């Protein structure tokens, strides 16, 4: 950033009502993984291992709070996305962007294909036709909504329905929970016998959000106009003491937004773990491939009969398809932002509008290629396992990069304290440990 400019900071919310109105990015962050971490993998883990991994659930969600808060801290205090920041890290040009973007190419394709395939398992229970046709239709419909700009309206409706599903899961869990002894034992730090980390690691990776969703949070924070506004990213902003005080208030708002998402996710995820443990495990039922919706439908079907079953089937489609929507939007923003940085020194590429880059990635990366991959593999759960494992393994890299970036670029008054820094490091090490065991087990 070659020149300096005075800071332009959105006025911080002053009262409780305004603070509530400014909540939002956290909900998008939470919804972006609802179809995989909460709705699919959590009942699977409950069906396989019962309550033995409650400690891992609680630990993973709490630690991701620290990571995401550091992501949000950078954008609030600089007005830029973390992609812009990573591009400035010392060393070979744009090396950090490649560390972030290359693995996420695989995540984007496999997760969209797996999520759309899972959504289609609900459609085939109610509508005639081949599951492959409904998978393609699900992807194309979400793509159209993202491209024509109707995504946000649909997102609001889908988010509302996702909240209804979450409340239904909470109520159902309260009705069925019986094994309180097993639940209490689940807080002990131990792994179940014959633990399969190709099941556990994707669950931990997608729970609340993986590395991709945390990066998207930076884009959503900027789009919501939290904190400093630095639209062109070409100048270094001068911060007065008053500016820093305003940004501290925005950091509190961002922390509240982040906390609401984490607490909500923890409650809902725990409820699905209860349902998987109490309803699926005793019958040996596991959500598998093209039977995902049929098995998950029994979570509420066993309690509330056909009404509960079909409500769950509807919610399953909405949950998975809504995640396709948010993932297409998030990956489109992330890769167009990354491409903009990578192409700025290329003669033919530096003048390409970001909007055109976004359309390209939405059409090609998260529409055409996922359709082709699904038609080749046809295993939605297997595809999501691959994506979730990459997400979990990628988190430690993101932790190292954001800690270094914040330490290097933020003024002392706005940096994280020692406790927050230590806990963010612990979060990275937590996922390193699970990733190492996973790689050793599959080797």
Short mmCIF file of C-alpha atoms in Angstrom, two decimals:
data_model
loop_
_atom_site.label_atom_id
_atom_site.label_comp_id
_atom_site.label_asym_id
_atom_site.label_seq_id
_atom_site.Cartn_x
_atom_site.Cartn_y
_atom_site.Cartn_z
CA UNK A 1 0.00 0.00 0.00
CA UNK A 2 1.87 3.00 -1.29
CA UNK A 3 0.05 6.05 0.12
CA UNK A 4 -1.71 7.03 3.33
CA UNK A 5 -5.31 8.10 3.87
CA UNK A 6 -7.50 9.08 6.77
CA UNK A 7 -9.55 6.29 8.27
CA UNK A 8 -13.17 5.79 7.24
CA UNK A 9 -14.91 3.78 9.93
CA UNK A 10 -18.58 2.80 10.07
CA UNK A 11 -20.23 4.19 13.20
CA UNK A 12 -20.26 1.43 15.84
CA UNK A 13 -23.67 0.27 17.13
CA UNK A 14 -24.49 2.06 20.37
CA UNK A 15 -27.34 0.18 22.01
CA UNK A 16 -28.61 -3.37 22.32
CA UNK A 17 -31.15 -2.99 19.49
CA UNK A 18 -28.51 -1.72 17.08
CA UNK A 19 -26.09 -4.47 18.10
CA UNK A 20 -28.70 -7.11 17.35
CA UNK A 21 -29.38 -5.54 13.93
CA UNK A 22 -25.68 -5.73 13.10
CA UNK A 23 -25.51 -9.48 13.74
CA UNK A 24 -25.33 -11.46 10.50
CA UNK A 25 -21.95 -12.70 9.25
CA UNK A 26 -21.90 -15.27 12.03
CA UNK A 27 -25.23 -16.71 10.90
CA UNK A 28 -23.89 -17.12 7.36
CA UNK A 29 -20.80 -18.76 8.81
CA UNK A 30 -22.96 -21.13 10.84
CA UNK A 31 -25.30 -22.00 7.96
CA UNK A 32 -22.39 -22.60 5.55
CA UNK A 33 -21.61 -25.92 7.26
CA UNK A 34 -25.08 -26.88 8.51
CA UNK A 35 -25.63 -29.46 5.79
CA UNK A 36 -22.44 -31.38 6.49
CA UNK A 37 -21.10 -30.91 10.00
CA UNK A 38 -24.39 -30.75 11.88
CA UNK A 39 -26.93 -32.53 9.69
CA UNK A 40 -24.87 -35.37 8.22
CA UNK A 41 -21.72 -36.18 10.15
CA UNK A 42 -23.00 -35.54 13.67
CA UNK A 43 -25.82 -38.16 13.51
CA UNK A 44 -23.33 -40.51 11.83
CA UNK A 45 -20.84 -40.08 14.67
CA UNK A 46 -23.63 -40.58 17.20
CA UNK A 47 -24.79 -43.73 15.40
CA UNK A 48 -21.24 -45.10 15.32
CA UNK A 49 -19.76 -44.00 18.64
CA UNK A 50 -22.58 -42.74 20.84
CA UNK A 51 -21.55 -40.09 23.34
CA UNK A 52 -17.86 -41.00 23.51
CA UNK A 53 -16.82 -37.97 21.45
CA UNK A 54 -18.81 -35.26 23.21
CA UNK A 55 -15.51 -33.82 24.44
CA UNK A 56 -14.24 -33.53 20.86
CA UNK A 57 -17.43 -31.78 19.77
CA UNK A 58 -17.27 -29.18 22.53
CA UNK A 59 -13.52 -28.66 22.16
CA UNK A 60 -13.59 -28.24 18.37
CA UNK A 61 -16.43 -25.71 18.41
CA UNK A 62 -14.90 -23.65 21.23
CA UNK A 63 -11.46 -23.60 19.62
CA UNK A 64 -12.88 -22.51 16.28
CA UNK A 65 -14.29 -19.47 18.11
CA UNK A 66 -10.72 -18.27 18.70
CA UNK A 67 -9.62 -18.90 15.11
CA UNK A 68 -12.60 -17.17 13.55
CA UNK A 69 -12.24 -14.22 15.90
CA UNK A 70 -8.70 -13.65 14.63
CA UNK A 71 -9.96 -13.80 11.04
CA UNK A 72 -12.62 -11.22 11.87
CA UNK A 73 -10.10 -9.09 13.79
CA UNK A 74 -7.96 -8.57 10.70
CA UNK A 75 -10.86 -7.45 8.50
CA UNK A 76 -12.45 -5.21 11.13
CA UNK A 77 -9.13 -3.41 11.74
CA UNK A 78 -7.88 -3.16 8.13
CA UNK A 79 -11.00 -3.11 5.94
CA UNK A 80 -9.48 -5.89 3.85
CA UNK A 81 -10.10 -9.60 3.51
CA UNK A 82 -7.52 -12.06 4.77
CA UNK A 83 -6.83 -12.97 1.14
CA UNK A 84 -5.53 -9.43 0.60
CA UNK A 85 -3.42 -9.72 3.73
CA UNK A 86 -1.98 -13.11 2.88
CA UNK A 87 -0.83 -11.74 -0.47
CA UNK A 88 1.50 -9.32 1.35
CA UNK A 89 3.26 -11.86 3.56
CA UNK A 90 7.06 -11.89 3.06
CA UNK A 91 8.68 -14.58 0.95
CA UNK A 92 8.06 -15.77 -2.60
CA UNK A 93 5.28 -13.78 -4.26
CA UNK A 94 1.78 -14.95 -3.25
CA UNK A 95 3.03 -18.18 -1.66
CA UNK A 96 0.47 -17.91 1.14
CA UNK A 97 -2.38 -17.55 -1.37
CA UNK A 98 -1.37 -20.81 -3.01
CA UNK A 99 -1.23 -22.49 0.40
CA UNK A 100 -4.83 -21.38 0.95
CA UNK A 101 -6.38 -21.63 -2.50
CA UNK A 102 -4.96 -24.85 -3.95
CA UNK A 103 -6.37 -27.24 -1.29
CA UNK A 104 -9.66 -25.35 -1.39
CA UNK A 105 -10.05 -26.13 -5.09
CA UNK A 106 -10.56 -29.76 -4.10
CA UNK A 107 -12.80 -28.82 -1.17
CA UNK A 108 -15.02 -26.67 -3.39
CA UNK A 109 -15.63 -29.36 -5.98
CA UNK A 110 -16.09 -32.32 -3.64
CA UNK A 111 -18.26 -30.49 -1.09
CA UNK A 112 -20.66 -29.04 -3.69
CA UNK A 113 -21.02 -32.45 -5.36
CA UNK A 114 -21.53 -34.21 -2.02
CA UNK A 115 -23.99 -31.66 -0.64
CA UNK A 116 -26.12 -31.60 -3.80
CA UNK A 117 -26.11 -35.39 -3.92
CA UNK A 118 -27.24 -35.51 -0.29
CA UNK A 119 -30.03 -33.00 -1.01
CA UNK A 120 -31.17 -35.19 -3.88
CA UNK A 121 -31.56 -38.18 -1.54
CA UNK A 122 -34.45 -36.24 0.00
CA UNK A 123 -36.02 -35.34 -3.35
CA UNK A 124 -36.16 -38.92 -4.64
CA UNK A 125 -38.30 -39.90 -1.64
CA UNK A 126 -41.02 -37.47 -2.73
CA UNK A 127 -40.56 -37.05 -6.48
CA UNK A 128 -40.06 -39.46 -9.39
CA UNK A 129 -36.83 -39.49 -11.32
CA UNK A 130 -33.19 -40.51 -11.16
CA UNK A 131 -31.10 -39.18 -8.26
CA UNK A 132 -28.47 -37.95 -10.73
CA UNK A 133 -31.04 -35.72 -12.43
CA UNK A 134 -32.13 -34.22 -9.11
CA UNK A 135 -28.52 -33.67 -8.07
CA UNK A 136 -27.81 -31.76 -11.27
CA UNK A 137 -31.05 -29.79 -10.89
CA UNK A 138 -30.15 -28.86 -7.30
CA UNK A 139 -26.78 -27.49 -8.36
CA UNK A 140 -28.13 -25.60 -11.37
CA UNK A 141 -30.94 -23.99 -9.39
CA UNK A 142 -28.60 -22.72 -6.69
CA UNK A 143 -26.16 -21.50 -9.34
CA UNK A 144 -28.92 -19.52 -11.05
CA UNK A 145 -29.93 -17.87 -7.78
CA UNK A 146 -26.35 -16.91 -6.97
CA UNK A 147 -25.72 -15.49 -10.44
CA UNK A 148 -28.92 -13.45 -10.76
CA UNK A 149 -28.50 -11.96 -7.31
CA UNK A 150 -31.45 -13.64 -5.60
CA UNK A 151 -29.19 -15.55 -3.25
CA UNK A 152 -29.71 -13.29 -0.24
CA UNK A 153 -33.51 -13.50 -0.34
CA UNK A 154 -33.41 -17.28 -0.55
CA UNK A 155 -30.72 -17.36 2.12
CA UNK A 156 -32.99 -15.51 4.55
CA UNK A 157 -35.83 -17.98 4.02
CA UNK A 158 -33.52 -20.98 4.17
CA UNK A 159 -31.82 -19.64 7.30
CA UNK A 160 -35.23 -19.25 8.96
CA UNK A 161 -36.12 -22.84 8.07
CA UNK A 162 -32.72 -24.01 9.29
CA UNK A 163 -33.49 -22.33 12.63
CA UNK A 164 -36.82 -24.17 12.72
CA UNK A 165 -35.00 -27.46 12.08
CA UNK A 166 -32.52 -26.62 14.82
CA UNK A 167 -35.33 -25.92 17.29
CA UNK A 168 -37.07 -29.15 16.29
CA UNK A 169 -33.83 -31.05 16.88
CA UNK A 170 -33.42 -29.44 20.31
CA UNK A 171 -36.98 -30.33 21.33
CA UNK A 172 -36.64 -33.88 19.98
CA UNK A 173 -33.31 -34.38 21.76
CA UNK A 174 -34.88 -33.27 25.04
CA UNK A 175 -37.59 -35.91 24.57
CA UNK A 176 -35.33 -38.85 23.71
CA UNK A 177 -32.20 -38.39 25.84
CA UNK A 178 -31.94 -41.20 28.38
CA UNK A 179 -28.32 -42.27 28.65
CA UNK A 180 -27.14 -39.50 30.98
CA UNK A 181 -24.37 -41.71 32.33
CA UNK A 182 -22.97 -42.25 28.83
CA UNK A 183 -23.29 -38.53 28.17
CA UNK A 184 -21.33 -37.67 31.31
CA UNK A 185 -18.63 -40.20 30.38
CA UNK A 186 -18.41 -38.58 26.94
CA UNK A 187 -16.70 -35.55 28.47
CA UNK A 188 -13.67 -37.70 29.36
CA UNK A 189 -10.80 -37.15 26.93
CA UNK A 190 -10.63 -40.60 25.36
CA UNK A 191 -11.24 -42.10 21.96
CA UNK A 192 -13.75 -44.90 21.29
CA UNK A 193 -12.48 -48.36 20.55
CA UNK A 194 -11.77 -49.01 16.87
CA UNK A 195 -12.16 -45.30 16.12
CA UNK A 196 -12.16 -44.56 12.39
CA UNK A 197 -10.62 -41.18 11.73
CA UNK A 198 -12.03 -41.06 8.21
CA UNK A 199 -15.33 -40.53 10.07
CA UNK A 200 -14.09 -38.36 12.93
CA UNK A 201 -11.79 -35.93 11.08
CA UNK A 202 -14.35 -34.79 8.46
CA UNK A 203 -16.85 -34.27 11.27
CA UNK A 204 -14.43 -32.06 13.18
CA UNK A 205 -13.40 -30.29 10.00
CA UNK A 206 -16.92 -29.33 8.92
CA UNK A 207 -18.37 -28.76 12.39
CA UNK A 208 -19.42 -25.09 12.55
CA UNK A 209 -17.13 -24.41 9.60
CA UNK A 210 -13.88 -25.52 8.04
CA UNK A 211 -10.97 -23.43 6.83
CA UNK A 212 -12.98 -22.20 3.83
CA UNK A 213 -15.89 -20.91 5.91
CA UNK A 214 -13.50 -19.04 8.20
CA UNK A 215 -12.02 -17.27 5.19
CA UNK A 216 -15.52 -16.45 3.93
CA UNK A 217 -16.25 -14.87 7.30
CA UNK A 218 -13.67 -12.25 6.38
CA UNK A 219 -15.56 -11.46 3.16
CA UNK A 220 -18.93 -11.38 4.95
CA UNK A 221 -17.55 -9.07 7.68
CA UNK A 222 -16.35 -6.70 4.97
CA UNK A 223 -19.63 -6.90 3.04
CA UNK A 224 -21.54 -6.06 6.24
CA UNK A 225 -19.24 -3.02 6.64
CA UNK A 226 -17.94 -3.86 10.08
CA UNK A 227 -15.19 -1.50 11.23
CA UNK A 228 -12.70 0.13 8.87
CA UNK A 229 -13.75 0.69 5.25
CA UNK A 230 -10.85 0.32 2.83
CA UNK A 231 -12.62 -0.45 -0.43
CA UNK A 232 -9.69 -0.24 -2.85
CA UNK A 233 -7.02 -1.66 -0.56
CA UNK A 234 -4.39 0.57 -2.20
CA UNK A 235 -3.58 2.86 0.68
CA UNK A 236 -2.26 2.55 4.18
CA UNK A 237 -4.80 3.93 6.61
CA UNK A 238 -3.76 6.32 9.37
CA UNK A 239 -5.50 5.49 12.64
CA UNK A 240 -5.96 8.11 15.34
CA UNK A 241 -6.60 7.17 18.98
CA UNK A 242 -10.31 7.88 18.39
CA UNK A 243 -10.28 5.56 15.37
CA UNK A 244 -8.73 2.79 17.46
CA UNK A 245 -11.39 3.25 20.12
CA UNK A 246 -14.09 2.86 17.46
CA UNK A 247 -12.43 -0.28 16.13
CA UNK A 248 -12.30 -1.73 19.63
CA UNK A 249 -16.08 -1.34 19.77
CA UNK A 250 -16.36 -3.09 16.41
CA UNK A 251 -14.16 -5.91 17.71
CA UNK A 252 -16.66 -6.35 20.53
CA UNK A 253 -19.51 -6.46 18.01
CA UNK A 254 -17.66 -8.98 15.87
CA UNK A 255 -16.94 -11.07 18.97
CA UNK A 256 -20.65 -11.06 19.85
CA UNK A 257 -21.56 -12.07 16.29
CA UNK A 258 -18.98 -14.85 16.41
CA UNK A 259 -20.18 -16.02 19.83
CA UNK A 260 -23.84 -16.22 18.81
CA UNK A 261 -22.87 -18.48 15.90
CA UNK A 262 -20.69 -20.70 18.08
CA UNK A 263 -23.24 -21.10 20.88
CA UNK A 264 -26.06 -21.77 18.44
CA UNK A 265 -24.00 -24.35 16.58
CA UNK A 266 -22.92 -26.07 19.79
CA UNK A 267 -26.52 -26.48 20.97
CA UNK A 268 -27.83 -27.71 17.62
CA UNK A 269 -24.88 -30.03 16.97
CA UNK A 270 -25.19 -31.53 20.42
CA UNK A 271 -28.91 -32.13 19.77
CA UNK A 272 -28.15 -34.04 16.56
CA UNK A 273 -25.54 -36.09 18.41
CA UNK A 274 -28.21 -37.02 20.97
CA UNK A 275 -30.64 -38.02 18.21
CA UNK A 276 -28.03 -40.12 16.42
CA UNK A 277 -27.00 -41.83 19.66
CA UNK A 278 -30.45 -42.46 21.11
CA UNK A 279 -32.41 -43.25 17.92
CA UNK A 280 -30.02 -44.52 15.24
CA UNK A 281 -27.33 -46.36 17.21
CA UNK A 282 -29.66 -48.86 18.94
CA UNK A 283 -31.05 -49.91 15.53
CA UNK A 284 -27.68 -49.95 13.77
CA UNK A 285 -28.81 -47.25 11.32
CA UNK A 286 -26.14 -45.06 9.70
CA UNK A 287 -26.81 -42.35 7.08
CA UNK A 288 -25.11 -43.78 3.99
CA UNK A 289 -24.75 -42.49 0.43
CA UNK A 290 -28.14 -42.52 -1.37
CA UNK A 291 -29.96 -43.44 1.88
CA UNK A 292 -28.88 -40.29 3.71
CA UNK A 293 -32.32 -38.64 3.82
CA UNK A 294 -34.21 -41.88 4.39
CA UNK A 295 -32.16 -42.70 7.50
CA UNK A 296 -32.04 -39.15 8.85
CA UNK A 297 -35.81 -38.89 8.37
CA UNK A 298 -36.23 -41.53 11.02
CA UNK A 299 -34.73 -39.18 13.63
CA UNK A 300 -38.05 -37.35 13.86
CA UNK A 301 -40.18 -40.04 12.26
CA UNK A 302 -39.65 -42.29 15.27
CA UNK A 303 -40.96 -39.54 17.53
CA UNK A 304 -43.70 -37.79 15.59
CA UNK A 305 -44.71 -40.34 12.95
CA UNK A 306 -45.22 -39.45 9.26
CA UNK A 307 -45.49 -35.73 10.03
CA UNK A 308 -42.11 -35.81 11.75
CA UNK A 309 -40.60 -37.93 8.97
CA UNK A 310 -41.68 -35.62 6.15
CA UNK A 311 -40.80 -32.52 8.09
CA UNK A 312 -37.31 -33.96 8.48
CA UNK A 313 -37.10 -34.88 4.80
CA UNK A 314 -38.07 -31.32 3.84
CA UNK A 315 -35.58 -29.91 6.32
CA UNK A 316 -32.85 -32.22 5.04
CA UNK A 317 -33.28 -30.96 1.51
CA UNK A 318 -33.32 -27.35 2.68
CA UNK A 319 -30.31 -27.89 4.95
CA UNK A 320 -28.12 -29.47 2.29
CA UNK A 321 -29.30 -27.25 -0.55
CA UNK A 322 -28.96 -24.10 1.55
CA UNK A 323 -25.38 -25.12 2.24
CA UNK A 324 -24.81 -25.53 -1.51
CA UNK A 325 -26.04 -21.95 -1.93
CA UNK A 326 -23.81 -20.49 0.76
CA UNK A 327 -20.83 -22.58 -0.41
CA UNK A 328 -21.20 -21.44 -4.00
CA UNK A 329 -21.39 -17.82 -2.86
CA UNK A 330 -18.46 -18.24 -0.45
CA UNK A 331 -16.16 -20.11 -2.81
CA UNK A 332 -17.03 -17.68 -5.61
CA UNK A 333 -16.03 -14.72 -3.44
CA UNK A 334 -12.87 -16.40 -2.15
CA UNK A 335 -11.51 -17.53 -5.51
CA UNK A 336 -12.45 -14.33 -7.36
CA UNK A 337 -10.75 -12.35 -4.59
CA UNK A 338 -7.68 -14.56 -4.83
CA UNK A 339 -7.61 -14.41 -8.62
CA UNK A 340 -7.88 -10.62 -8.52
CA UNK A 341 -4.72 -10.49 -6.41
CA UNK A 342 -2.86 -13.07 -8.48
CA UNK A 343 -3.75 -11.40 -11.80
CA UNK A 344 -3.08 -7.77 -10.85
CA UNK A 345 0.45 -7.93 -12.26
CA UNK A 346 -0.61 -9.79 -15.42
CA UNK A 347 -1.27 -7.50 -18.39
CA UNK A 348 -4.29 -9.36 -19.73
CA UNK A 349 -5.78 -10.12 -16.34
CA UNK A 350 -5.45 -7.01 -14.21
CA UNK A 351 -8.44 -5.26 -15.80
CA UNK A 352 -10.88 -8.15 -15.49
CA UNK A 353 -13.79 -7.03 -13.24
CA UNK A 354 -14.13 -8.98 -9.99
CA UNK A 355 -17.78 -9.61 -10.90
CA UNK A 356 -16.71 -11.47 -14.04
CA UNK A 357 -14.16 -13.50 -12.09
CA UNK A 358 -16.84 -14.42 -9.60
CA UNK A 359 -19.20 -15.57 -12.36
CA UNK A 360 -16.43 -17.68 -13.89
CA UNK A 361 -15.68 -19.51 -10.64
CA UNK A 362 -19.35 -20.00 -9.82
CA UNK A 363 -20.12 -21.46 -13.26
CA UNK A 364 -16.99 -23.56 -13.73
CA UNK A 365 -15.57 -24.44 -10.32
CA UNK A 366 -18.73 -24.93 -8.26
CA UNK A 367 -21.20 -25.92 -10.98
CA UNK A 368 -19.80 -27.72 -14.01
CA UNK A 369 -16.93 -29.60 -12.32
CA UNK A 370 -18.99 -30.79 -9.30
CA UNK A 371 -21.68 -32.10 -11.65
CA UNK A 372 -19.05 -34.06 -13.56
CA UNK A 373 -17.48 -35.39 -10.36
CA UNK A 374 -20.83 -36.55 -8.97
CA UNK A 375 -21.70 -38.33 -12.22
CA UNK A 376 -18.36 -40.15 -12.01
CA UNK A 377 -18.40 -41.06 -8.29
CA UNK A 378 -22.05 -40.90 -7.26
CA UNK A 379 -21.23 -41.18 -3.53
CA UNK A 380 -22.23 -38.00 -1.66
CA UNK A 381 -21.03 -39.14 1.78
CA UNK A 382 -17.69 -40.28 0.38
CA UNK A 383 -17.24 -36.94 -1.38
CA UNK A 384 -18.02 -35.01 1.80
CA UNK A 385 -15.58 -37.16 3.77
CA UNK A 386 -12.81 -36.09 1.40
CA UNK A 387 -13.79 -32.43 1.63
CA UNK A 388 -14.11 -32.51 5.42
CA UNK A 389 -10.74 -34.19 5.89
CA UNK A 390 -9.02 -31.55 3.73
CA UNK A 391 -10.78 -28.80 5.67
CA UNK A 392 -9.60 -30.16 9.01
CA UNK A 393 -6.00 -30.64 7.79
CA UNK A 394 -6.02 -27.12 6.35
CA UNK A 395 -7.06 -25.37 9.57
CA UNK A 396 -3.56 -25.40 11.19
CA UNK A 397 -2.11 -23.63 8.14
CA UNK A 398 -4.81 -20.97 8.38
CA UNK A 399 -4.08 -20.54 12.11
CA UNK A 400 -0.35 -19.98 11.49
CA UNK A 401 -0.99 -17.49 8.67
CA UNK A 402 -3.59 -15.37 10.47
CA UNK A 403 -1.59 -15.19 13.71
CA UNK A 404 1.48 -14.03 11.83
CA UNK A 405 -0.51 -11.58 9.71
CA UNK A 406 -2.23 -9.96 12.70
CA UNK A 407 1.06 -9.76 14.59
CA UNK A 408 2.75 -8.15 11.60
CA UNK A 409 0.12 -5.63 10.50
CA UNK A 410 -2.17 -4.62 13.36
CA UNK A 411 -1.33 -1.81 15.79
CA UNK A 412 -0.54 -3.00 19.34
CA UNK A 413 -3.81 -1.65 20.75
CA UNK A 414 -5.85 -3.86 18.40
CA UNK A 415 -3.85 -7.08 18.58
CA UNK A 416 -5.05 -10.15 20.44
CA UNK A 417 -4.00 -10.59 24.05
CA UNK A 418 -1.68 -13.34 25.24
CA UNK A 419 -4.49 -15.69 26.31
CA UNK A 420 -6.30 -15.39 22.97
CA UNK A 421 -3.06 -15.99 21.08
CA UNK A 422 -2.24 -19.07 23.15
CA UNK A 423 -5.73 -20.51 22.68
CA UNK A 424 -5.57 -19.91 18.93
CA UNK A 425 -2.26 -21.80 18.82
CA UNK A 426 -3.88 -24.60 20.86
CA UNK A 427 -6.69 -24.70 18.29
CA UNK A 428 -4.18 -25.24 15.49
CA UNK A 429 -2.40 -27.98 17.45
CA UNK A 430 -5.72 -29.70 18.19
CA UNK A 431 -6.39 -30.17 14.49
CA UNK A 432 -2.76 -31.09 13.82
CA UNK A 433 -3.09 -33.99 16.27
CA UNK A 434 -6.24 -35.37 14.66
CA UNK A 435 -4.85 -34.87 11.16
CA UNK A 436 -1.65 -36.77 12.00
CA UNK A 437 -3.58 -39.73 13.43
CA UNK A 438 -5.88 -39.68 10.39
CA UNK A 439 -2.96 -39.76 7.95
CA UNK A 440 -1.28 -42.56 9.90
CA UNK A 441 -4.49 -44.58 9.93
CA UNK A 442 -5.13 -44.31 6.19
CA UNK A 443 -1.47 -44.82 5.22
#
